[in-house]
Amino acid sequence: MTVFHKYVRTILEQGAVEAQRDGSAAIEAHHLLLAIASVEGTDAHRVLVSAGLDRAAIRAALDREFAHSLASAGVSAAAFGLPPASPGPKPAADMGASARLAFERGFKYGAPRSLRPAHVLLGILQAQFGTVPRALALAGVDRDGLAAAVRQELADETA
């Protein structure tokens, strides 16, 4: 098994677990981001942690985004005391549109056989719309600066 296949399988498996925790039927980009933050020892994990974005910080940002989205529709999450999501009966097997697009964008940064965690992270960070960009903006994260740090990490690794 190549490093590429091992990494992709690990991220997809962890992304499926994250989707299951959220009660989601499909793996989306935010599940991949949580998965990347959970897999220690990768270039992408190092960049995220150095920016203060461990798994807990990303989960908190996603929770803020959810509450903010509800508030935009005039609904207060705090007023209703919503219970946490009910985990699905089994890990999600399908990739949603945002996850597929993240991988497609990631392939632009690295050849398919040499795709690394940082390439997938770049694919996630390049999204202009969706849950991840809104969550990171609400958390005060400079996505362009974070993407530049990822590109630098990739350059350092290949030099």
mmCIF file of N, CA and C in Angstrom, residues 34-141:
data_model
loop_
_atom_site.group_PDB
_atom_site.id
_atom_site.type_symbol
_atom_site.label_atom_id
_atom_site.label_comp_id
_atom_site.label_asym_id
_atom_site.label_seq_id
_atom_site.Cartn_x
_atom_site.Cartn_y
_atom_site.Cartn_z
ATOM 1 N N LEU A 34 -11.662 17.917 10.603
ATOM 2 C CA LEU A 34 -11.560 17.317 11.940
ATOM 3 C C LEU A 34 -10.666 16.079 11.909
ATOM 4 N N ALA A 35 -10.781 15.294 10.847
ATOM 5 C CA ALA A 35 -9.952 14.092 10.715
ATOM 6 C C ALA A 35 -8.476 14.463 10.590
ATOM 7 N N ILE A 36 -8.163 15.454 9.775
ATOM 8 C CA ILE A 36 -6.775 15.884 9.605
ATOM 9 C C ILE A 36 -6.215 16.369 10.941
ATOM 10 N N ALA A 37 -7.037 17.084 11.695
ATOM 11 C CA ALA A 37 -6.592 17.589 12.996
ATOM 12 C C ALA A 37 -6.410 16.460 14.008
ATOM 13 N N SER A 38 -7.022 15.320 13.750
ATOM 14 C CA SER A 38 -6.932 14.187 14.672
ATOM 15 C C SER A 38 -5.752 13.265 14.392
ATOM 16 N N VAL A 39 -5.221 13.327 13.181
ATOM 17 C CA VAL A 39 -4.135 12.422 12.791
ATOM 18 C C VAL A 39 -2.803 13.123 13.051
ATOM 19 N N GLU A 40 -2.194 12.777 14.169
ATOM 20 C CA GLU A 40 -0.944 13.432 14.583
ATOM 21 C C GLU A 40 0.242 12.981 13.732
ATOM 22 N N GLY A 41 1.246 13.855 13.683
ATOM 23 C CA GLY A 41 2.485 13.509 13.012
ATOM 24 C C GLY A 41 2.547 13.862 11.540
ATOM 25 N N THR A 42 1.508 14.479 11.007
ATOM 26 C CA THR A 42 1.541 14.865 9.599
ATOM 27 C C THR A 42 1.900 16.336 9.472
ATOM 28 N N ASP A 43 2.302 16.722 8.260
ATOM 29 C CA ASP A 43 2.619 18.122 8.006
ATOM 30 C C ASP A 43 1.390 19.005 8.232
ATOM 31 N N ALA A 44 0.236 18.537 7.794
ATOM 32 C CA ALA A 44 -0.996 19.320 7.969
ATOM 33 C C ALA A 44 -1.352 19.483 9.442
ATOM 34 N N HIS A 45 -1.193 18.431 10.212
ATOM 35 C CA HIS A 45 -1.477 18.495 11.648
ATOM 36 C C HIS A 45 -0.573 19.526 12.310
ATOM 37 N N ARG A 46 0.709 19.521 11.966
ATOM 38 C CA ARG A 46 1.655 20.492 12.554
ATOM 39 C C ARG A 46 1.240 21.926 12.251
ATOM 40 N N VAL A 47 0.828 22.189 11.019
ATOM 41 C CA VAL A 47 0.419 23.549 10.644
ATOM 42 C C VAL A 47 -0.832 23.954 11.412
ATOM 43 N N LEU A 48 -1.799 23.055 11.483
ATOM 44 C CA LEU A 48 -3.036 23.375 12.209
ATOM 45 C C LEU A 48 -2.759 23.666 13.677
ATOM 46 N N VAL A 49 -1.983 22.809 14.325
ATOM 47 C CA VAL A 49 -1.693 22.993 15.748
ATOM 48 C C VAL A 49 -0.909 24.281 15.975
ATOM 49 N N SER A 50 0.029 24.594 15.083
ATOM 50 C CA SER A 50 0.814 25.825 15.255
ATOM 51 C C SER A 50 -0.067 27.068 15.097
ATOM 52 N N ALA A 51 -1.194 26.920 14.421
ATOM 53 C CA ALA A 51 -2.141 28.032 14.276
ATOM 54 C C ALA A 51 -3.205 28.011 15.371
ATOM 55 N N GLY A 52 -3.053 27.108 16.343
ATOM 56 C CA GLY A 52 -4.019 27.021 17.433
ATOM 57 C C GLY A 52 -5.277 26.259 17.064
ATOM 58 N N LEU A 53 -5.186 25.446 16.023
ATOM 59 C CA LEU A 53 -6.362 24.727 15.542
ATOM 60 C C LEU A 53 -6.219 23.222 15.743
ATOM 61 N N ASP A 54 -6.273 22.802 16.995
ATOM 62 C CA ASP A 54 -6.326 21.366 17.244
ATOM 63 C C ASP A 54 -7.775 20.914 17.024
ATOM 64 N N ARG A 55 -8.040 19.640 17.213
ATOM 65 C CA ARG A 55 -9.379 19.125 16.960
ATOM 66 C C ARG A 55 -10.442 19.840 17.798
ATOM 67 N N ALA A 56 -10.141 20.087 19.061
ATOM 68 C CA ALA A 56 -11.108 20.749 19.953
ATOM 69 C C ALA A 56 -11.414 22.169 19.482
ATOM 70 N N ALA A 57 -10.406 22.890 19.042
ATOM 71 C CA ALA A 57 -10.617 24.263 18.556
ATOM 72 C C ALA A 57 -11.443 24.269 17.272
ATOM 73 N N ILE A 58 -11.185 23.310 16.407
ATOM 74 C CA ILE A 58 -11.964 23.224 15.164
ATOM 75 C C ILE A 58 -13.404 22.847 15.481
ATOM 76 N N ARG A 59 -13.605 21.905 16.393
ATOM 77 C CA ARG A 59 -14.964 21.507 16.789
ATOM 78 C C ARG A 59 -15.709 22.708 17.376
ATOM 79 N N ALA A 60 -15.021 23.495 18.207
ATOM 80 C CA ALA A 60 -15.650 24.685 18.797
ATOM 81 C C ALA A 60 -16.023 25.690 17.710
ATOM 82 N N ALA A 61 -15.151 25.873 16.732
ATOM 83 C CA ALA A 61 -15.443 26.796 15.628
ATOM 84 C C ALA A 61 -16.643 26.312 14.821
ATOM 85 N N LEU A 62 -16.728 25.021 14.588
ATOM 86 C CA LEU A 62 -17.868 24.465 13.857
ATOM 87 C C LEU A 62 -19.164 24.613 14.658
ATOM 88 N N ASP A 63 -19.086 24.444 15.964
ATOM 89 C CA ASP A 63 -20.268 24.643 16.810
ATOM 90 C C ASP A 63 -20.721 26.102 16.784
ATOM 91 N N ARG A 64 -19.755 27.040 16.804
ATOM 92 C CA ARG A 64 -20.105 28.467 16.702
ATOM 93 C C ARG A 64 -20.761 28.771 15.352
ATOM 94 N N GLU A 65 -20.238 28.149 14.297
ATOM 95 C CA GLU A 65 -20.809 28.361 12.966
ATOM 96 C C GLU A 65 -22.250 27.866 12.926
ATOM 97 N N PHE A 66 -22.521 26.727 13.549
ATOM 98 C CA PHE A 66 -23.875 26.178 13.580
ATOM 99 C C PHE A 66 -24.816 27.130 14.315
ATOM 100 N N ALA A 67 -24.392 27.600 15.471
ATOM 101 C CA ALA A 67 -25.215 28.537 16.244
ATOM 102 C C ALA A 67 -25.425 29.838 15.473
ATOM 103 N N HIS A 68 -24.390 30.310 14.811
ATOM 104 C CA HIS A 68 -24.477 31.548 14.026
ATOM 105 C C HIS A 68 -25.451 31.371 12.860
ATOM 106 N N SER A 69 -25.392 30.220 12.198
ATOM 107 C CA SER A 69 -26.304 29.959 11.081
ATOM 108 C C SER A 69 -27.751 29.917 11.555
ATOM 109 N N LEU A 70 -27.988 29.286 12.706
ATOM 110 C CA LEU A 70 -29.344 29.277 13.264
ATOM 111 C C LEU A 70 -29.795 30.697 13.601
ATOM 112 N N ALA A 71 -28.897 31.488 14.195
ATOM 113 C CA ALA A 71 -29.241 32.868 14.563
ATOM 114 C C ALA A 71 -29.583 33.693 13.331
ATOM 115 N N SER A 72 -28.913 33.409 12.212
ATOM 116 C CA SER A 72 -29.221 34.124 10.968
ATOM 117 C C SER A 72 -30.650 33.880 10.516
ATOM 118 N N ALA A 73 -31.187 32.733 10.896
ATOM 119 C CA ALA A 73 -32.570 32.397 10.559
ATOM 120 C C ALA A 73 -33.531 32.784 11.679
ATOM 121 N N GLY A 74 -32.998 33.464 12.701
ATOM 122 C CA GLY A 74 -33.837 33.913 13.799
ATOM 123 C C GLY A 74 -34.068 32.871 14.882
ATOM 124 N N VAL A 75 -33.225 31.851 14.921
ATOM 125 C CA VAL A 75 -33.366 30.787 15.910
ATOM 126 C C VAL A 75 -32.174 30.826 16.849
ATOM 127 N N SER A 76 -32.461 30.801 18.131
ATOM 128 C CA SER A 76 -31.391 30.782 19.124
ATOM 129 C C SER A 76 -31.179 29.351 19.609
ATOM 130 N N ALA A 77 -29.994 28.818 19.342
ATOM 131 C CA ALA A 77 -29.683 27.459 19.789
ATOM 132 C C ALA A 77 -29.752 27.371 21.308
ATOM 133 N N ALA A 78 -29.312 28.410 22.000
ATOM 134 C CA ALA A 78 -29.309 28.403 23.468
ATOM 135 C C ALA A 78 -30.730 28.415 24.030
ATOM 136 N N ALA A 79 -31.646 29.088 23.351
ATOM 137 C CA ALA A 79 -33.016 29.194 23.844
ATOM 138 C C ALA A 79 -33.734 27.852 23.837
ATOM 139 N N PHE A 80 -33.346 26.972 22.946
ATOM 140 C CA PHE A 80 -34.034 25.691 22.835
ATOM 141 C C PHE A 80 -33.285 24.552 23.507
ATOM 142 N N GLY A 81 -32.057 24.792 23.921
ATOM 143 C CA GLY A 81 -31.294 23.738 24.578
ATOM 144 C C GLY A 81 -31.207 22.478 23.737
ATOM 145 N N LEU A 82 -30.783 22.656 22.508
ATOM 146 C CA LEU A 82 -30.710 21.518 21.603
ATOM 147 C C LEU A 82 -29.767 20.441 22.136
ATOM 148 N N PRO A 83 -30.174 19.197 22.058
ATOM 149 C CA PRO A 83 -29.288 18.113 22.484
ATOM 150 C C PRO A 83 -28.186 17.928 21.444
ATOM 151 N N PRO A 84 -27.097 17.269 21.820
ATOM 152 C CA PRO A 84 -26.060 17.000 20.826
ATOM 153 C C PRO A 84 -26.607 16.078 19.737
ATOM 154 N N ALA A 85 -25.945 16.095 18.605
ATOM 155 C CA ALA A 85 -26.367 15.238 17.496
ATOM 156 C C ALA A 85 -26.357 13.782 17.930
ATOM 157 N N SER A 86 -27.326 13.041 17.443
ATOM 158 C CA SER A 86 -27.362 11.603 17.712
ATOM 159 C C SER A 86 -26.451 10.926 16.703
ATOM 160 N N PRO A 87 -25.464 10.194 17.184
ATOM 161 C CA PRO A 87 -24.574 9.504 16.249
ATOM 162 C C PRO A 87 -25.348 8.533 15.372
ATOM 163 N N GLY A 88 -24.893 8.421 14.137
ATOM 164 C CA GLY A 88 -25.514 7.468 13.229
ATOM 165 C C GLY A 88 -25.208 6.045 13.657
ATOM 166 N N PRO A 89 -25.940 5.075 13.122
ATOM 167 C CA PRO A 89 -25.729 3.679 13.513
ATOM 168 C C PRO A 89 -24.400 3.109 13.015
ATOM 169 N N LYS A 90 -23.865 3.684 11.943
ATOM 170 C CA LYS A 90 -22.585 3.220 11.415
ATOM 171 C C LYS A 90 -21.879 4.404 10.749
ATOM 172 N N PRO A 91 -20.558 4.311 10.605
ATOM 173 C CA PRO A 91 -19.832 5.415 9.961
ATOM 174 C C PRO A 91 -20.346 5.685 8.547
ATOM 175 N N ALA A 92 -20.341 6.946 8.186
ATOM 176 C CA ALA A 92 -20.780 7.343 6.849
ATOM 177 C C ALA A 92 -19.870 6.698 5.806
ATOM 178 N N ALA A 93 -20.448 6.300 4.690
ATOM 179 C CA ALA A 93 -19.665 5.653 3.644
ATOM 180 C C ALA A 93 -19.492 6.545 2.418
ATOM 181 N N ASP A 94 -20.371 7.483 2.234
ATOM 182 C CA ASP A 94 -20.337 8.323 1.038
ATOM 183 C C ASP A 94 -19.673 9.656 1.318
ATOM 184 N N MET A 95 -18.988 10.186 0.305
ATOM 185 C CA MET A 95 -18.420 11.528 0.409
ATOM 186 C C MET A 95 -19.430 12.518 -0.137
ATOM 187 N N GLY A 96 -19.636 13.583 0.622
ATOM 188 C CA GLY A 96 -20.513 14.644 0.179
ATOM 189 C C GLY A 96 -19.795 15.554 -0.808
ATOM 190 N N ALA A 97 -20.536 16.494 -1.356
ATOM 191 C CA ALA A 97 -20.001 17.387 -2.381
ATOM 192 C C ALA A 97 -18.807 18.198 -1.877
ATOM 193 N N SER A 98 -18.875 18.715 -0.661
ATOM 194 C CA SER A 98 -17.775 19.559 -0.180
ATOM 195 C C SER A 98 -16.500 18.750 0.015
ATOM 196 N N ALA A 99 -16.607 17.484 0.415
ATOM 197 C CA ALA A 99 -15.430 16.625 0.578
ATOM 198 C C ALA A 99 -14.838 16.267 -0.778
ATOM 199 N N ARG A 100 -15.696 15.946 -1.741
ATOM 200 C CA ARG A 100 -15.201 15.628 -3.091
ATOM 201 C C ARG A 100 -14.468 16.830 -3.684
ATOM 202 N N LEU A 101 -15.033 18.006 -3.513
ATOM 203 C CA LEU A 101 -14.388 19.215 -4.033
ATOM 204 C C LEU A 101 -13.066 19.489 -3.331
ATOM 205 N N ALA A 102 -12.998 19.224 -2.039
ATOM 206 C CA ALA A 102 -11.750 19.418 -1.302
ATOM 207 C C ALA A 102 -10.649 18.518 -1.865
ATOM 208 N N PHE A 103 -10.982 17.261 -2.132
ATOM 209 C CA PHE A 103 -9.993 16.356 -2.710
ATOM 210 C C PHE A 103 -9.608 16.797 -4.122
ATOM 211 N N GLU A 104 -10.581 17.218 -4.925
ATOM 212 C CA GLU A 104 -10.273 17.686 -6.278
ATOM 213 C C GLU A 104 -9.319 18.875 -6.236
ATOM 214 N N ARG A 105 -9.595 19.825 -5.352
ATOM 215 C CA ARG A 105 -8.700 20.982 -5.237
ATOM 216 C C ARG A 105 -7.332 20.542 -4.716
ATOM 217 N N GLY A 106 -7.299 19.579 -3.803
ATOM 218 C CA GLY A 106 -6.039 19.070 -3.275
ATOM 219 C C GLY A 106 -5.182 18.438 -4.348
ATOM 220 N N PHE A 107 -5.811 17.749 -5.309
ATOM 221 C CA PHE A 107 -5.061 17.126 -6.390
ATOM 222 C C PHE A 107 -4.350 18.175 -7.248
ATOM 223 N N LYS A 108 -4.839 19.396 -7.263
ATOM 224 C CA LYS A 108 -4.180 20.460 -8.032
ATOM 225 C C LYS A 108 -2.823 20.824 -7.426
ATOM 226 N N TYR A 109 -2.652 20.548 -6.145
ATOM 227 C CA TYR A 109 -1.417 20.908 -5.449
ATOM 228 C C TYR A 109 -0.416 19.757 -5.390
ATOM 229 N N GLY A 110 -0.880 18.558 -5.634
ATOM 230 C CA GLY A 110 0.016 17.404 -5.569
ATOM 231 C C GLY A 110 -0.461 16.321 -6.512
ATOM 232 N N ALA A 111 0.485 15.625 -7.134
ATOM 233 C CA ALA A 111 0.136 14.526 -8.025
ATOM 234 C C ALA A 111 -0.613 13.464 -7.226
ATOM 235 N N PRO A 112 -1.563 12.773 -7.859
ATOM 236 C CA PRO A 112 -2.362 11.786 -7.118
ATOM 237 C C PRO A 112 -1.544 10.797 -6.297
ATOM 238 N N ARG A 113 -0.434 10.322 -6.811
ATOM 239 C CA ARG A 113 0.365 9.344 -6.074
ATOM 240 C C ARG A 113 1.196 9.989 -4.964
ATOM 241 N N SER A 114 1.342 11.313 -5.008
ATOM 242 C CA SER A 114 2.143 11.976 -3.972
ATOM 243 C C SER A 114 1.316 12.902 -3.094
ATOM 244 N N LEU A 115 0.004 12.756 -3.167
ATOM 245 C CA LEU A 115 -0.878 13.586 -2.353
ATOM 246 C C LEU A 115 -0.583 13.351 -0.877
ATOM 247 N N ARG A 116 -0.386 14.444 -0.161
ATOM 248 C CA ARG A 116 -0.061 14.370 1.260
ATOM 249 C C ARG A 116 -1.132 15.108 2.050
ATOM 250 N N PRO A 117 -1.093 14.975 3.377
ATOM 251 C CA PRO A 117 -2.097 15.644 4.206
ATOM 252 C C PRO A 117 -2.214 17.140 3.909
ATOM 253 N N ALA A 118 -1.089 17.778 3.684
ATOM 254 C CA ALA A 118 -1.119 19.224 3.431
ATOM 255 C C ALA A 118 -1.863 19.557 2.146
ATOM 256 N N HIS A 119 -1.781 18.689 1.138
ATOM 257 C CA HIS A 119 -2.509 18.942 -0.108
ATOM 258 C C HIS A 119 -4.015 18.909 0.129
ATOM 259 N N VAL A 120 -4.458 17.933 0.913
ATOM 260 C CA VAL A 120 -5.892 17.840 1.222
ATOM 261 C C VAL A 120 -6.319 19.059 2.046
ATOM 262 N N LEU A 121 -5.484 19.456 3.003
ATOM 263 C CA LEU A 121 -5.798 20.647 3.806
ATOM 264 C C LEU A 121 -5.907 21.881 2.916
ATOM 265 N N LEU A 122 -5.002 22.023 1.957
ATOM 266 C CA LEU A 122 -5.095 23.153 1.022
ATOM 267 C C LEU A 122 -6.410 23.097 0.245
ATOM 268 N N GLY A 123 -6.806 21.899 -0.175
ATOM 269 C CA GLY A 123 -8.073 21.756 -0.874
ATOM 270 C C GLY A 123 -9.254 22.194 -0.029
ATOM 271 N N ILE A 124 -9.202 21.902 1.262
ATOM 272 C CA ILE A 124 -10.268 22.325 2.186
ATOM 273 C C ILE A 124 -10.248 23.841 2.358
ATOM 274 N N LEU A 125 -9.047 24.403 2.531
ATOM 275 C CA LEU A 125 -8.921 25.840 2.784
ATOM 276 C C LEU A 125 -9.274 26.699 1.570
ATOM 277 N N GLN A 126 -9.223 26.135 0.379
ATOM 278 C CA GLN A 126 -9.511 26.901 -0.830
ATOM 279 C C GLN A 126 -11.001 27.121 -1.074
ATOM 280 N N ALA A 127 -11.847 26.444 -0.334
ATOM 281 C CA ALA A 127 -13.296 26.642 -0.491
ATOM 282 C C ALA A 127 -13.646 28.085 -0.178
ATOM 283 N N GLN A 128 -14.425 28.688 -1.030
ATOM 284 C CA GLN A 128 -14.841 30.075 -0.829
ATOM 285 C C GLN A 128 -16.139 30.163 -0.035
ATOM 286 N N PHE A 129 -16.951 29.114 -0.110
ATOM 287 C CA PHE A 129 -18.253 29.112 0.547
ATOM 288 C C PHE A 129 -18.432 27.797 1.294
ATOM 289 N N GLY A 130 -19.259 27.825 2.308
ATOM 290 C CA GLY A 130 -19.576 26.594 3.017
ATOM 291 C C GLY A 130 -19.281 26.683 4.497
ATOM 292 N N THR A 131 -19.452 25.558 5.143
ATOM 293 C CA THR A 131 -19.306 25.467 6.589
ATOM 294 C C THR A 131 -17.901 25.815 7.057
ATOM 295 N N VAL A 132 -16.882 25.244 6.410
ATOM 296 C CA VAL A 132 -15.503 25.469 6.867
ATOM 297 C C VAL A 132 -15.100 26.935 6.753
ATOM 298 N N PRO A 133 -15.296 27.584 5.598
ATOM 299 C CA PRO A 133 -14.913 29.004 5.539
ATOM 300 C C PRO A 133 -15.653 29.867 6.562
ATOM 301 N N ARG A 134 -16.949 29.586 6.778
ATOM 302 C CA ARG A 134 -17.709 30.369 7.766
ATOM 303 C C ARG A 134 -17.185 30.113 9.169
ATOM 304 N N ALA A 135 -16.911 28.849 9.503
ATOM 305 C CA ALA A 135 -16.424 28.508 10.849
ATOM 306 C C ALA A 135 -15.070 29.142 11.107
ATOM 307 N N LEU A 136 -14.173 29.076 10.139
ATOM 308 C CA LEU A 136 -12.840 29.651 10.326
ATOM 309 C C LEU A 136 -12.907 31.174 10.425
ATOM 310 N N ALA A 137 -13.787 31.783 9.650
ATOM 311 C CA ALA A 137 -13.946 33.244 9.728
ATOM 312 C C ALA A 137 -14.470 33.650 11.107
ATOM 313 N N LEU A 138 -15.464 32.934 11.614
ATOM 314 C CA LEU A 138 -16.000 33.242 12.941
ATOM 315 C C LEU A 138 -14.965 33.027 14.041
ATOM 316 N N ALA A 139 -14.021 32.111 13.798
ATOM 317 C CA ALA A 139 -12.956 31.847 14.777
ATOM 318 C C ALA A 139 -11.800 32.828 14.627
ATOM 319 N N GLY A 140 -11.903 33.728 13.652
ATOM 320 C CA GLY A 140 -10.843 34.719 13.452
ATOM 321 C C GLY A 140 -9.595 34.164 12.776
ATOM 322 N N VAL A 141 -9.743 33.065 12.060
ATOM 323 C CA VAL A 141 -8.606 32.439 11.384
ATOM 324 C C VAL A 141 -8.383 33.111 10.037
#
